[in-house]
mmCIF file of C-alpha atoms in Angstrom:
data_model
loop_
_atom_site.group_PDB
_atom_site.id
_atom_site.type_symbol
_atom_site.label_atom_id
_atom_site.label_comp_id
_atom_site.label_asym_id
_atom_site.label_seq_id
_atom_site.Cartn_x
_atom_site.Cartn_y
_atom_site.Cartn_z
ATOM 1 C CA MET A 26 0.109 0.000 -0.048
ATOM 2 C CA ASP A 27 1.173 3.815 -1.037
ATOM 3 C CA LYS A 28 2.878 5.249 2.095
ATOM 4 C CA ASP A 29 0.860 8.393 1.415
ATOM 5 C CA THR A 30 -2.083 6.445 1.606
ATOM 6 C CA ASP A 31 -1.005 5.186 5.198
ATOM 7 C CA ASP A 32 0.082 8.474 6.528
ATOM 8 C CA ASN A 33 -3.402 10.256 5.468
ATOM 9 C CA PRO A 34 -5.442 10.543 8.617
ATOM 10 C CA ASN A 35 -8.926 10.725 6.960
ATOM 11 C CA CYS A 36 -7.937 7.814 4.000
ATOM 12 C CA PRO A 37 -11.514 6.374 2.533
ATOM 13 C CA LEU A 38 -9.776 2.864 3.491
ATOM 14 C CA LEU A 39 -8.672 3.333 6.592
ATOM 15 C CA GLY A 40 -10.700 5.214 8.283
ATOM 16 C CA PRO A 41 -9.723 8.288 10.607
ATOM 17 C CA SER A 42 -5.837 7.161 12.494
ATOM 18 C CA VAL A 43 -6.037 6.932 16.311
ATOM 19 C CA ASN A 44 -3.400 8.669 16.801
ATOM 20 C CA SER A 45 -2.013 10.308 20.096
ATOM 21 C CA THR A 46 -3.611 13.342 19.707
ATOM 22 C CA THR A 47 -7.015 11.791 19.305
ATOM 23 C CA LEU A 48 -5.925 9.328 22.649
ATOM 24 C CA GLU A 49 -5.064 12.828 24.439
ATOM 25 C CA HIS A 50 -8.161 14.661 23.761
ATOM 26 C CA GLN A 51 -10.518 11.051 24.616
ATOM 27 C CA ARG A 52 -8.734 11.049 27.920
ATOM 28 C CA LEU A 53 -9.638 14.672 28.401
ATOM 29 C CA LEU A 54 -12.819 14.324 27.881
ATOM 30 C CA ILE A 55 -13.152 11.742 30.434
ATOM 31 C CA SER A 56 -11.375 13.440 33.242
ATOM 32 C CA GLY A 57 -13.771 16.576 32.145
ATOM 33 C CA LYS A 58 -10.809 19.153 31.263
ATOM 34 C CA THR A 59 -11.642 19.883 27.942
ATOM 35 C CA ALA A 60 -10.593 22.880 26.628
ATOM 36 C CA THR A 61 -13.486 24.583 27.534
ATOM 37 C CA SER A 62 -13.330 23.507 30.868
ATOM 38 C CA CYS A 63 -11.344 26.124 33.242
ATOM 39 C CA ARG A 64 -7.465 26.612 33.972
ATOM 40 C CA PHE A 65 -7.836 24.633 37.692
ATOM 41 C CA VAL A 66 -11.729 23.112 37.604
ATOM 42 C CA PRO A 67 -12.831 20.636 35.708
ATOM 43 C CA MET A 68 -16.251 21.344 33.816
ATOM 44 C CA ARG A 69 -18.113 18.444 35.440
ATOM 45 C CA PHE A 70 -17.660 20.483 38.370
ATOM 46 C CA LEU A 71 -18.683 23.839 37.550
ATOM 47 C CA PHE A 72 -21.859 21.526 36.119
ATOM 48 C CA VAL A 73 -22.694 20.571 39.209
ATOM 49 C CA ALA A 74 -22.262 24.095 41.109
ATOM 50 C CA LEU A 75 -23.724 25.778 38.729
ATOM 51 C CA SER A 76 -26.783 23.547 38.124
ATOM 52 C CA SER A 77 -27.020 23.887 42.306
ATOM 53 C CA PHE A 78 -27.117 27.361 42.237
ATOM 54 C CA LEU A 79 -30.052 27.215 39.744
ATOM 55 C CA CYS A 80 -32.087 24.859 42.215
ATOM 56 C CA PHE A 81 -31.259 27.072 45.411
ATOM 57 C CA VAL A 82 -32.496 29.893 42.823
ATOM 58 C CA VAL A 83 -35.411 28.422 41.281
ATOM 59 C CA TYR A 84 -37.040 27.133 44.884
ATOM 60 C CA SER A 85 -36.050 30.677 46.204
ATOM 61 C CA THR A 86 -38.558 32.290 43.842
ATOM 62 C CA ARG A 87 -41.196 29.607 43.977
ATOM 63 C CA VAL A 88 -41.423 29.739 48.083
ATOM 64 C CA SER A 89 -40.989 33.531 48.313
ATOM 65 C CA MET A 90 -44.928 34.452 47.640
ATOM 66 C CA SER A 91 -45.685 31.899 50.380
ATOM 67 C CA ILE A 92 -43.538 33.582 53.205
ATOM 68 C CA ALA A 93 -44.098 37.137 51.978
ATOM 69 C CA LEU A 94 -48.055 36.514 51.800
ATOM 70 C CA VAL A 95 -47.905 36.139 55.803
ATOM 71 C CA CYS A 96 -46.772 39.828 55.934
ATOM 72 C CA MET A 97 -48.586 40.633 53.021
ATOM 73 C CA VAL A 98 -52.063 39.638 54.575
ATOM 74 C CA ASN A 99 -54.024 41.435 57.389
ATOM 75 C CA GLN A 100 -54.385 38.931 59.993
ATOM 76 C CA THR A 101 -56.865 40.667 62.244
ATOM 77 C CA ALA A 102 -59.238 42.294 60.079
ATOM 78 C CA ILE A 103 -59.391 39.043 58.379
ATOM 79 C CA LEU A 104 -60.877 37.606 61.944
ATOM 80 C CA GLN A 105 -63.028 39.991 62.381
ATOM 81 C CA LYS A 106 -64.616 40.039 58.876
ATOM 82 C CA SER A 107 -65.161 36.075 59.816
ATOM 83 C CA HIS A 108 -66.880 36.771 63.306
ATOM 84 C CA SER A 109 -69.199 38.933 61.820
ATOM 85 C CA ARG A 110 -70.259 36.697 59.058
ATOM 86 C CA ILE A 111 -70.781 34.032 61.170
ATOM 87 C CA GLU A 112 -73.170 36.597 63.029
ATOM 88 C CA LEU A 113 -74.987 37.650 60.642
ATOM 89 C CA ASN A 114 -75.839 34.246 59.555
ATOM 90 C CA GLY A 115 -76.896 33.185 62.635
ATOM 91 C CA THR A 116 -76.542 29.526 62.815
ATOM 92 C CA VAL A 117 -73.287 29.344 64.387
ATOM 93 C CA THR A 118 -72.875 30.177 68.422
ATOM 94 C CA CYS A 119 -69.567 30.913 69.735
ATOM 95 C CA PRO A 120 -68.233 33.586 71.801
ATOM 96 C CA LYS A 121 -67.160 37.344 71.168
ATOM 97 C CA ILE A 122 -63.476 37.028 69.395
ATOM 98 C CA ILE A 123 -61.211 39.198 70.956
ATOM 99 C CA VAL A 124 -58.776 40.545 68.957
ATOM 100 C CA PRO A 125 -55.869 43.173 70.629
ATOM 101 C CA ASN A 126 -54.916 46.192 69.089
ATOM 102 C CA ARG A 127 -51.994 45.385 67.403
ATOM 103 C CA ASN A 128 -50.862 48.938 66.522
ATOM 104 C CA GLN A 129 -51.724 49.849 70.775
ATOM 105 C CA THR A 130 -48.528 51.171 72.530
ATOM 106 C CA ASP A 131 -47.387 50.492 75.492
ATOM 107 C CA ASP A 132 -44.432 52.144 78.245
ATOM 108 C CA THR A 133 -41.958 49.336 77.398
ATOM 109 C CA ASN A 134 -41.191 50.623 73.664
ATOM 110 C CA ASP A 135 -41.509 54.811 73.818
ATOM 111 C CA GLY A 136 -45.044 54.760 72.795
ATOM 112 C CA GLU A 137 -43.818 53.259 69.712
ATOM 113 C CA PRO A 138 -46.066 50.216 68.383
ATOM 114 C CA HIS A 139 -44.071 46.797 67.958
ATOM 115 C CA PRO A 140 -42.927 46.675 64.305
ATOM 116 C CA SER A 141 -43.510 43.063 65.158
ATOM 117 C CA ASP A 142 -47.253 43.253 65.633
ATOM 118 C CA GLU A 143 -48.311 45.564 62.945
ATOM 119 C CA ASP A 144 -50.617 43.810 60.292
ATOM 120 C CA GLY A 145 -50.340 43.810 56.192
ATOM 121 C CA PRO A 146 -52.184 46.157 54.222
ATOM 122 C CA PHE A 147 -54.575 43.262 52.416
ATOM 123 C CA VAL A 148 -57.417 41.776 53.098
ATOM 124 C CA TRP A 149 -56.962 38.369 51.723
ATOM 125 C CA GLU A 150 -59.332 35.700 52.897
ATOM 126 C CA GLU A 151 -57.672 32.306 53.573
ATOM 127 C CA GLU A 152 -59.633 30.664 49.928
ATOM 128 C CA LEU A 153 -57.990 34.010 48.220
ATOM 129 C CA GLN A 154 -54.698 33.400 49.421
ATOM 130 C CA GLY A 155 -55.308 29.411 48.760
ATOM 131 C CA ILE A 156 -55.614 30.567 44.858
ATOM 132 C CA ILE A 157 -52.806 32.920 44.966
ATOM 133 C CA LEU A 158 -50.795 30.107 46.234
ATOM 134 C CA SER A 159 -51.753 27.529 43.953
ATOM 135 C CA SER A 160 -51.662 29.623 41.028
ATOM 136 C CA PHE A 161 -48.221 29.385 40.219
ATOM 137 C CA PHE A 162 -48.378 25.376 39.829
ATOM 138 C CA TRP A 163 -51.333 26.036 37.370
ATOM 139 C CA GLY A 164 -48.808 27.588 34.838
ATOM 140 C CA TYR A 165 -45.352 24.916 36.313
ATOM 141 C CA VAL A 166 -47.834 21.752 35.123
ATOM 142 C CA ILE A 167 -48.586 23.473 31.287
ATOM 143 C CA THR A 168 -44.611 24.065 30.743
ATOM 144 C CA GLN A 169 -43.432 20.628 31.403
ATOM 145 C CA PHE A 170 -43.342 18.834 28.260
ATOM 146 C CA PRO A 171 -42.741 21.934 25.598
ATOM 147 C CA GLY A 172 -40.011 23.000 27.828
ATOM 148 C CA GLY A 173 -38.232 19.821 27.060
ATOM 149 C CA VAL A 174 -39.375 19.813 23.360
ATOM 150 C CA LEU A 175 -37.862 23.201 23.419
ATOM 151 C CA ALA A 176 -34.638 22.463 24.995
ATOM 152 C CA ASP A 177 -34.360 19.838 22.397
ATOM 153 C CA LYS A 178 -34.483 21.980 19.450
ATOM 154 C CA ILE A 179 -33.096 24.959 20.402
ATOM 155 C CA GLY A 180 -30.890 24.342 23.302
ATOM 156 C CA GLY A 181 -31.579 23.993 27.303
ATOM 157 C CA LYS A 182 -28.753 26.310 28.207
ATOM 158 C CA TRP A 183 -31.077 29.560 26.125
ATOM 159 C CA ILE A 184 -34.103 28.203 27.213
ATOM 160 C CA LEU A 185 -33.411 27.994 31.203
ATOM 161 C CA GLY A 186 -31.443 30.959 31.289
ATOM 162 C CA TRP A 187 -34.371 33.467 29.707
ATOM 163 C CA CYS A 188 -36.806 31.304 31.933
ATOM 164 C CA HIS A 189 -35.389 32.745 34.759
ATOM 165 C CA LEU A 190 -34.796 36.235 33.782
ATOM 166 C CA ALA A 191 -38.157 36.509 33.178
ATOM 167 C CA THR A 192 -39.038 34.780 36.471
ATOM 168 C CA SER A 193 -36.665 37.090 38.539
ATOM 169 C CA ILE A 194 -38.396 39.941 37.115
ATOM 170 C CA LEU A 195 -41.734 38.813 37.796
ATOM 171 C CA THR A 196 -40.885 38.256 40.667
ATOM 172 C CA MET A 197 -39.756 41.677 41.169
ATOM 173 C CA LEU A 198 -42.914 42.967 40.144
ATOM 174 C CA VAL A 199 -45.441 41.138 42.561
ATOM 175 C CA PRO A 200 -45.794 43.637 44.928
ATOM 176 C CA LEU A 201 -46.386 46.201 42.500
ATOM 177 C CA SER A 202 -49.279 44.179 40.933
ATOM 178 C CA ALA A 203 -50.817 43.288 45.073
ATOM 179 C CA ARG A 204 -51.167 47.570 45.191
ATOM 180 C CA GLY A 205 -53.057 47.400 41.989
ATOM 181 C CA ASP A 206 -55.497 44.193 42.385
ATOM 182 C CA VAL A 207 -55.315 40.773 43.630
ATOM 183 C CA SER A 208 -55.819 38.687 40.487
ATOM 184 C CA MET A 209 -52.376 40.759 39.089
ATOM 185 C CA VAL A 210 -50.988 38.773 41.686
ATOM 186 C CA ILE A 211 -52.428 35.660 40.659
ATOM 187 C CA LEU A 212 -51.781 36.486 36.874
ATOM 188 C CA VAL A 213 -48.194 37.452 37.548
ATOM 189 C CA ARG A 214 -47.713 34.342 39.484
ATOM 190 C CA PHE A 215 -48.958 32.274 36.860
ATOM 191 C CA LEU A 216 -46.335 33.727 34.528
ATOM 192 C CA CYS A 217 -43.844 32.643 36.976
ATOM 193 C CA GLY A 218 -44.557 29.239 36.823
ATOM 194 C CA LEU A 219 -45.377 29.069 33.209
ATOM 195 C CA ALA A 220 -41.657 30.261 32.939
ATOM 196 C CA GLN A 221 -40.274 28.012 35.479
ATOM 197 C CA GLY A 222 -41.977 24.925 34.841
ATOM 198 C CA VAL A 223 -39.120 24.247 32.105
ATOM 199 C CA THR A 224 -36.394 23.570 34.801
ATOM 200 C CA PHE A 225 -36.050 20.422 34.917
ATOM 201 C CA PRO A 226 -36.937 19.311 31.600
ATOM 202 C CA ASP A 227 -34.059 21.743 30.207
ATOM 203 C CA ARG A 228 -31.593 20.452 32.946
ATOM 204 C CA LYS A 229 -32.051 16.803 31.728
ATOM 205 C CA SER A 230 -31.140 18.063 28.463
ATOM 206 C CA VAL A 231 -28.555 20.283 29.065
ATOM 207 C CA VAL A 232 -26.942 17.138 30.746
#
């Protein structure tokens, strides 16, 4: 056989030759130290770290409303409203609920109200609170399957990046929407769920 054919790595008869460069590249791929890695950190470690941080952001934005709702709602007004409804119906007899004044002052705080005892400004009953909290998962369920399909066609990193940017912006809009109308809060949380539903299907595509 001709010597030029033996030395040609792209020879159609022999196929690509297995030289030291190819073996070295395969060894780097196995170890994770490819050209796309940082100088001292293998790519698989970077991926695990960034993926863990992504999960932290995902669950932080998901449960943020559950935590904030406790301080947003005026519990005193809700108790008084519920008691008034019982009295109007006349079907239930119960002792009168005595609700302390949360904003009253005392001598131990130099005449200032206790910040920890102050109620929120929104009179949202328990049923409405449940709708607000569940609206996130209405959207979250919808984008599970489409998110995986788009990740395979476009690329998981782009879908994850843009969707979580949208989730962060929408989360910052929750206080403004609450000042407007409760339906706006439900809509914003629904859109957050839509944007965040692609997270785990897209992560599997990136892997």
